[in-house]
Coordinates of N, CA and C in Angstrom, one line a residue:
X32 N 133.4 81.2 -83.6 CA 133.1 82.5 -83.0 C 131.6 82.8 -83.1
X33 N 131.4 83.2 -82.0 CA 129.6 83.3 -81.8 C 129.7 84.7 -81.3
X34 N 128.5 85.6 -82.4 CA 128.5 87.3 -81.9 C 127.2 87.3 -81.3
X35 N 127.0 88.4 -80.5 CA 125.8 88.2 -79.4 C 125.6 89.8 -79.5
X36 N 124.8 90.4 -79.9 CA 124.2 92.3 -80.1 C 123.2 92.4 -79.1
X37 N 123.5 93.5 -78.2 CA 122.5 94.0 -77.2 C 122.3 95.2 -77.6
X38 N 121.5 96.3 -76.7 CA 121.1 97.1 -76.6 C 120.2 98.3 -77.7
X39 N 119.3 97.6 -78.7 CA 118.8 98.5 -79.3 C 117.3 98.8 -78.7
X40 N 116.7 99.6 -79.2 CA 115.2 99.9 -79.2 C 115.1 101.0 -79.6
X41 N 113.7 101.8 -79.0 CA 113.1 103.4 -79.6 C 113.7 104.5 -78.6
X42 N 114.3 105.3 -79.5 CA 114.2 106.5 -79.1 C 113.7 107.6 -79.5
X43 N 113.6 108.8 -79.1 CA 113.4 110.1 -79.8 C 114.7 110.6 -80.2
X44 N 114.2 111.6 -81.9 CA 115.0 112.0 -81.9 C 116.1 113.2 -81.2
X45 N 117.8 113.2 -81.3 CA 118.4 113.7 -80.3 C 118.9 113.0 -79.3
X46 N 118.2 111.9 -78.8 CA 118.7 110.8 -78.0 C 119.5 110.1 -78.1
X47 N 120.2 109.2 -77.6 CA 121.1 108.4 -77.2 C 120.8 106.6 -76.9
X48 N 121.6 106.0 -77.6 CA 121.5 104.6 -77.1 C 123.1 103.9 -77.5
X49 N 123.3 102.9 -76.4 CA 124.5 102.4 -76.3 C 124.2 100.5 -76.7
X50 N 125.3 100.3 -78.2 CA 124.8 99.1 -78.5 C 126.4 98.0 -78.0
X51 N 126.1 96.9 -77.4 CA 126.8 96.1 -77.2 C 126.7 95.0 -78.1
X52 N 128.4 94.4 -78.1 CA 128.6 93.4 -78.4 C 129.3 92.5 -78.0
X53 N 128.9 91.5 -77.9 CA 129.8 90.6 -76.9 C 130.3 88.9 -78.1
X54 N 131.8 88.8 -78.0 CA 132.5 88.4 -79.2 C 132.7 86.9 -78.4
X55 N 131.9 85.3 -78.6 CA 131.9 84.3 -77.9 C 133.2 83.8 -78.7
X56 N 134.3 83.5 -78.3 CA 135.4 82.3 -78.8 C 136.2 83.3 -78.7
X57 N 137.2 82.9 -79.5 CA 138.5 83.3 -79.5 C 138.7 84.4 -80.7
X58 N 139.1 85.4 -80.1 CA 139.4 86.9 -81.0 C 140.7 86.7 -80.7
X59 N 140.7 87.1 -82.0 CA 142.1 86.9 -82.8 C 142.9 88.8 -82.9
X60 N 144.2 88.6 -82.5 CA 145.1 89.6 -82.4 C 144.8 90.8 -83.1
X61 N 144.5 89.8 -84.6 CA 145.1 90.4 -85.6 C 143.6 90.3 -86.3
X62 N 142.3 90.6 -85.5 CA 141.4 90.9 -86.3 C 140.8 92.3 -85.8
X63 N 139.4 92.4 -86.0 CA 138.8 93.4 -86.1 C 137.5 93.1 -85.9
X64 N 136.4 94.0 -85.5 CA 134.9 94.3 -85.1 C 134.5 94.9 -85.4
X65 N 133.2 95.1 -86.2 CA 132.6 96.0 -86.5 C 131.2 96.1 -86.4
X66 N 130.3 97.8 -86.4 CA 129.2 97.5 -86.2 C 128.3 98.0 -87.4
X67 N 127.2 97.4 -88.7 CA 127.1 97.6 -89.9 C 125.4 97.7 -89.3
X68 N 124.9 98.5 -90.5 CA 123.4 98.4 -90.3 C 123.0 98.6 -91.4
X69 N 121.3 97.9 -91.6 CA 120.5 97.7 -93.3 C 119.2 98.4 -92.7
X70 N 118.7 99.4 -93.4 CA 117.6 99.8 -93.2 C 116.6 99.0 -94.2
X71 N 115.2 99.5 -94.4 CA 114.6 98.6 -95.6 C 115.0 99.2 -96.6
X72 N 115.3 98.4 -97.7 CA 115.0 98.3 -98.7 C 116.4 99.1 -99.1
X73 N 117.7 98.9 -98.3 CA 118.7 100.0 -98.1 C 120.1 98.3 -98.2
X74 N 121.2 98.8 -99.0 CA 122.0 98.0 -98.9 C 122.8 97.8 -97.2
X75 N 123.7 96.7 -96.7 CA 123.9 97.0 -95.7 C 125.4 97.9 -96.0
X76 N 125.1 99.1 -94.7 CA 126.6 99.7 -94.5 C 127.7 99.7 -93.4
X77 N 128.8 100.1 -93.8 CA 129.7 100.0 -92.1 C 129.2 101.3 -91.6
X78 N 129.1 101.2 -90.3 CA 128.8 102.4 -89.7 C 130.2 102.6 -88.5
X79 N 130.5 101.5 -88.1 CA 131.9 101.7 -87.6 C 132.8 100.5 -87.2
X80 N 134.1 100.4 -87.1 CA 134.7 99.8 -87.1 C 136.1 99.8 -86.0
X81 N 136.4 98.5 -85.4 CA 138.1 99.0 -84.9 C 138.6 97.8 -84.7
X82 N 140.3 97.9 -84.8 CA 140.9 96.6 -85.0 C 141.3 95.8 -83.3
X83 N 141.6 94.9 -83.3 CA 141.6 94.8 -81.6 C 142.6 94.9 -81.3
X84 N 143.8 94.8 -82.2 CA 145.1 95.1 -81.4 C 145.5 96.6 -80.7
X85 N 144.8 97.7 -81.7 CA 145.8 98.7 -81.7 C 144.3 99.8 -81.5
X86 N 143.3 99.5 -82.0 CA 142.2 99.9 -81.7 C 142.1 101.1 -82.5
X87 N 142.6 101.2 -83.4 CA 142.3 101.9 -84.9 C 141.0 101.8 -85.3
X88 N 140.3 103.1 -85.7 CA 139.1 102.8 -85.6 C 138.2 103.2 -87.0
X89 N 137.6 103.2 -87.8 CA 136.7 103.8 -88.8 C 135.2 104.3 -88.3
X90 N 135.1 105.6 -89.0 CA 133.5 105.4 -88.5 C 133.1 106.2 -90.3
X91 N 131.7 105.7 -90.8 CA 131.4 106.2 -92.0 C 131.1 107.6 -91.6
X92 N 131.0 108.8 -92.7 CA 131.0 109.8 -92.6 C 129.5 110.4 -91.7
X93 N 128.6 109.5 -92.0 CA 127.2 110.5 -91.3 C 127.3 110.1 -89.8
X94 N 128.0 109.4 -89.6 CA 127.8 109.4 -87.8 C 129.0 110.1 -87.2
X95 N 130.3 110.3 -87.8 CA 131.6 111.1 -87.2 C 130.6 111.9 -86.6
X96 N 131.3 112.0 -85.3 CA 131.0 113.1 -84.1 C 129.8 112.9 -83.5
X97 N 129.3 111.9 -83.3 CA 127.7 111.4 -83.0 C 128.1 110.6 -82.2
X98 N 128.9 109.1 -83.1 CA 129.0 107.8 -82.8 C 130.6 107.3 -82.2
X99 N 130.4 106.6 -81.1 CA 132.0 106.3 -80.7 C 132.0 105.0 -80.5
X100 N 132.8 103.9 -81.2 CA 132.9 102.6 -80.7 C 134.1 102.8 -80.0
X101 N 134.0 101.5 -79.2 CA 135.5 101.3 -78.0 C 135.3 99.2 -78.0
X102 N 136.3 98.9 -77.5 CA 136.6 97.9 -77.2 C 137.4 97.4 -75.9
X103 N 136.9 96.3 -75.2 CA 137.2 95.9 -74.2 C 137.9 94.4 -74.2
X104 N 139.0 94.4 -74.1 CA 139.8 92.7 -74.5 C 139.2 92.0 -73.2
X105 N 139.1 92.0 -72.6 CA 139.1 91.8 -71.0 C 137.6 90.7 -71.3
X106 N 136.7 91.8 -71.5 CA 135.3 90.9 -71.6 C 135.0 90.3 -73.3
X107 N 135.7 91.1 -74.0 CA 135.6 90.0 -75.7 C 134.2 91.5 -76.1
X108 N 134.0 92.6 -75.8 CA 132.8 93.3 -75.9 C 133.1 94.6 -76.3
X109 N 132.5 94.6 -77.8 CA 133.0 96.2 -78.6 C 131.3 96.7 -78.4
X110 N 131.3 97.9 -78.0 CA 130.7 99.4 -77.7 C 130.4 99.9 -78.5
X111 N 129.2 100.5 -79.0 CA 128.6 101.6 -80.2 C 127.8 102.7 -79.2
X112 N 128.6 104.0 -79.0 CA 127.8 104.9 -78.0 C 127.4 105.3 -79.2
X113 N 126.1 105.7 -79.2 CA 124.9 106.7 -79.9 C 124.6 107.8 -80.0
X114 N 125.0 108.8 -80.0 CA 124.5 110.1 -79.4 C 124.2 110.7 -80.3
X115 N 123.3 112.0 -80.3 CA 122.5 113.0 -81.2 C 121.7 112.0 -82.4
X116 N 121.2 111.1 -82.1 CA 120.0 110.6 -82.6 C 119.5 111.1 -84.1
X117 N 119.2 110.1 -85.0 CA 118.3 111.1 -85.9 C 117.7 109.6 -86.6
X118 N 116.5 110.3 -87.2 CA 115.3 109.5 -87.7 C 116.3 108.2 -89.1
X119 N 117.4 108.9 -89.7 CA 117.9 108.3 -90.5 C 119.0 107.4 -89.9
X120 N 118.8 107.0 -88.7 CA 119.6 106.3 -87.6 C 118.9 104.5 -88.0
X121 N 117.8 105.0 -88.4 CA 116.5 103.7 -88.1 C 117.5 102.8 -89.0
X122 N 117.7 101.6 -88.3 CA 118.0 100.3 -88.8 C 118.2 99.1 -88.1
X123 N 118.3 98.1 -88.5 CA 118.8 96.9 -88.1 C 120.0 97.0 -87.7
X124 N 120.8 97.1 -86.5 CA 122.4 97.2 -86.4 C 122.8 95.6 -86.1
X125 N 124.1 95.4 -86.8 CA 124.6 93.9 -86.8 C 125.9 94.2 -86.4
X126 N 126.6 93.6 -85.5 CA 127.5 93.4 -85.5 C 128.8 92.0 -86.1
X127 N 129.9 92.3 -86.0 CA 130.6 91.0 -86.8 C 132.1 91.4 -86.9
X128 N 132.6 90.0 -86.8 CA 134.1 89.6 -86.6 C 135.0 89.4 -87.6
X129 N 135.8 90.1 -88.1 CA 137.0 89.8 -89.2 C 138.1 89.1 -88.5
X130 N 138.6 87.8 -88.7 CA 139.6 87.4 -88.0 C 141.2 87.5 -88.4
X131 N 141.4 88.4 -89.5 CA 142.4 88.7 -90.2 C 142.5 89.9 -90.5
X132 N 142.2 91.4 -90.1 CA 142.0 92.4 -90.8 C 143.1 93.7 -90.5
X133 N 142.9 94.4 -91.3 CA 143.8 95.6 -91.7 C 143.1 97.0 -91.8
X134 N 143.6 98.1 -91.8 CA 143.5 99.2 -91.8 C 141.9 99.2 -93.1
X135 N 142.9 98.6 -94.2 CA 142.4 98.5 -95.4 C 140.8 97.9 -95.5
X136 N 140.8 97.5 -94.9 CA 139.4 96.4 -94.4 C 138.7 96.8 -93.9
X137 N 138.8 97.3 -92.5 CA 137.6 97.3 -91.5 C 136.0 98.0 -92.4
X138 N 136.2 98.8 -93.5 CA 135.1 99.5 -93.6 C 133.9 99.0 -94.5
X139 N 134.9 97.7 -95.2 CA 134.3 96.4 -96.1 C 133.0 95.3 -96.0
X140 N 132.3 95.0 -95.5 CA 131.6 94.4 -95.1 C 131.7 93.0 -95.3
X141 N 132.2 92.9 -96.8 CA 132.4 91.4 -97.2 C 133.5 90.8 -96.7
X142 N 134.6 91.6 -96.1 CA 135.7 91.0 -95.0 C 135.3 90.1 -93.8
X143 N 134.5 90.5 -93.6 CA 133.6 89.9 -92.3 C 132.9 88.5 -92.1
X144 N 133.3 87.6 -91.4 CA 133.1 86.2 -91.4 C 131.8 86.3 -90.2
X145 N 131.9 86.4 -89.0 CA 131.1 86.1 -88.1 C 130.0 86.9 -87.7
X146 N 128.6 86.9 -88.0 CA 127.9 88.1 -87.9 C 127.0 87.4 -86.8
X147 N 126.4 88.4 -86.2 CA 125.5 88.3 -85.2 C 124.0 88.4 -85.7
X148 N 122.5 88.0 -84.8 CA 121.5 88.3 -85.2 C 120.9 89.8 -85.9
X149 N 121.7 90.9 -85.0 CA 121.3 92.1 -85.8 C 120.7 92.9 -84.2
X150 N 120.1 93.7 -84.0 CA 119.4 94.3 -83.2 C 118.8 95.7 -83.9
X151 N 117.4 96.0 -83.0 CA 116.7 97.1 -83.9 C 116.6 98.4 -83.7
X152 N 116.9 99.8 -83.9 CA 117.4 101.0 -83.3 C 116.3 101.4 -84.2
X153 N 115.5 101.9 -83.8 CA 114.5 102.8 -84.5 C 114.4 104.3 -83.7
X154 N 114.4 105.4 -84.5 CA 114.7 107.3 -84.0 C 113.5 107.7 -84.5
X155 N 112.6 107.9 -83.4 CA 111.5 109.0 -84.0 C 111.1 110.3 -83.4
X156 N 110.8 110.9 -84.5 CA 110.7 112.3 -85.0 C 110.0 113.2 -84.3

């Protein structure tokens, strides 16, 4: 499985950006997607997550009501909408594939087998 991350760059803060992911090979029933990001000198975190069957979804607490992932079986392509922007947004976002996962999981990062190059979302002030 090969992960492929589009859509970051600058915005202001308040603004909006929409990050794609596009999942090459075969997604598995019974896995999951998720989108994690490392600022410097910051461990990496889940920022959101959803399973592909049932599309159960996690998001960490500082983006609830900001951030919405969705998923698309059709094209293999999980969604991170962005909205209300803030400077503590700035990071590296990665996306990546659990081919086995559970409720219990999605928010884990070391569950995750297939990661993509990352893309850069920087919010200024």
């Amino acid at each position: 499985v090969t992960v492929v991350e589009s859509g970051g760059g600058l915005v202001q803060a308040g603004g909006s950006l929409r990050l794609s992911c596009e999942v090459r090979g075969r997604m598995f029933r019974s896995g999951a997607v998720g989108w994690f990001r490392q600022a410097p000198g910051k461990e990496r975190e889940t920022v959101a997550a959803i399973m592909w069957s049932d599309s159960t979804t996690y998001y960490t607490d500082s983006v609830q009501g900001r951030f919405s992932i969705s998923r698309d079986k059709a094209s293999q392509t999980v969604d991170l909408q962005m909205n209300s922007l803030k400077p503590e947004d700035t990071a590296v976002y990665y996306c990546a594939v659990d081919d086995w996962s559970g409720p219990d999981r999605l928010s884990a990062p070391r569950w995750y087998d297939d990661w993509g190059q990352g893309t850069q979302v920087t919010v200024s002030s």
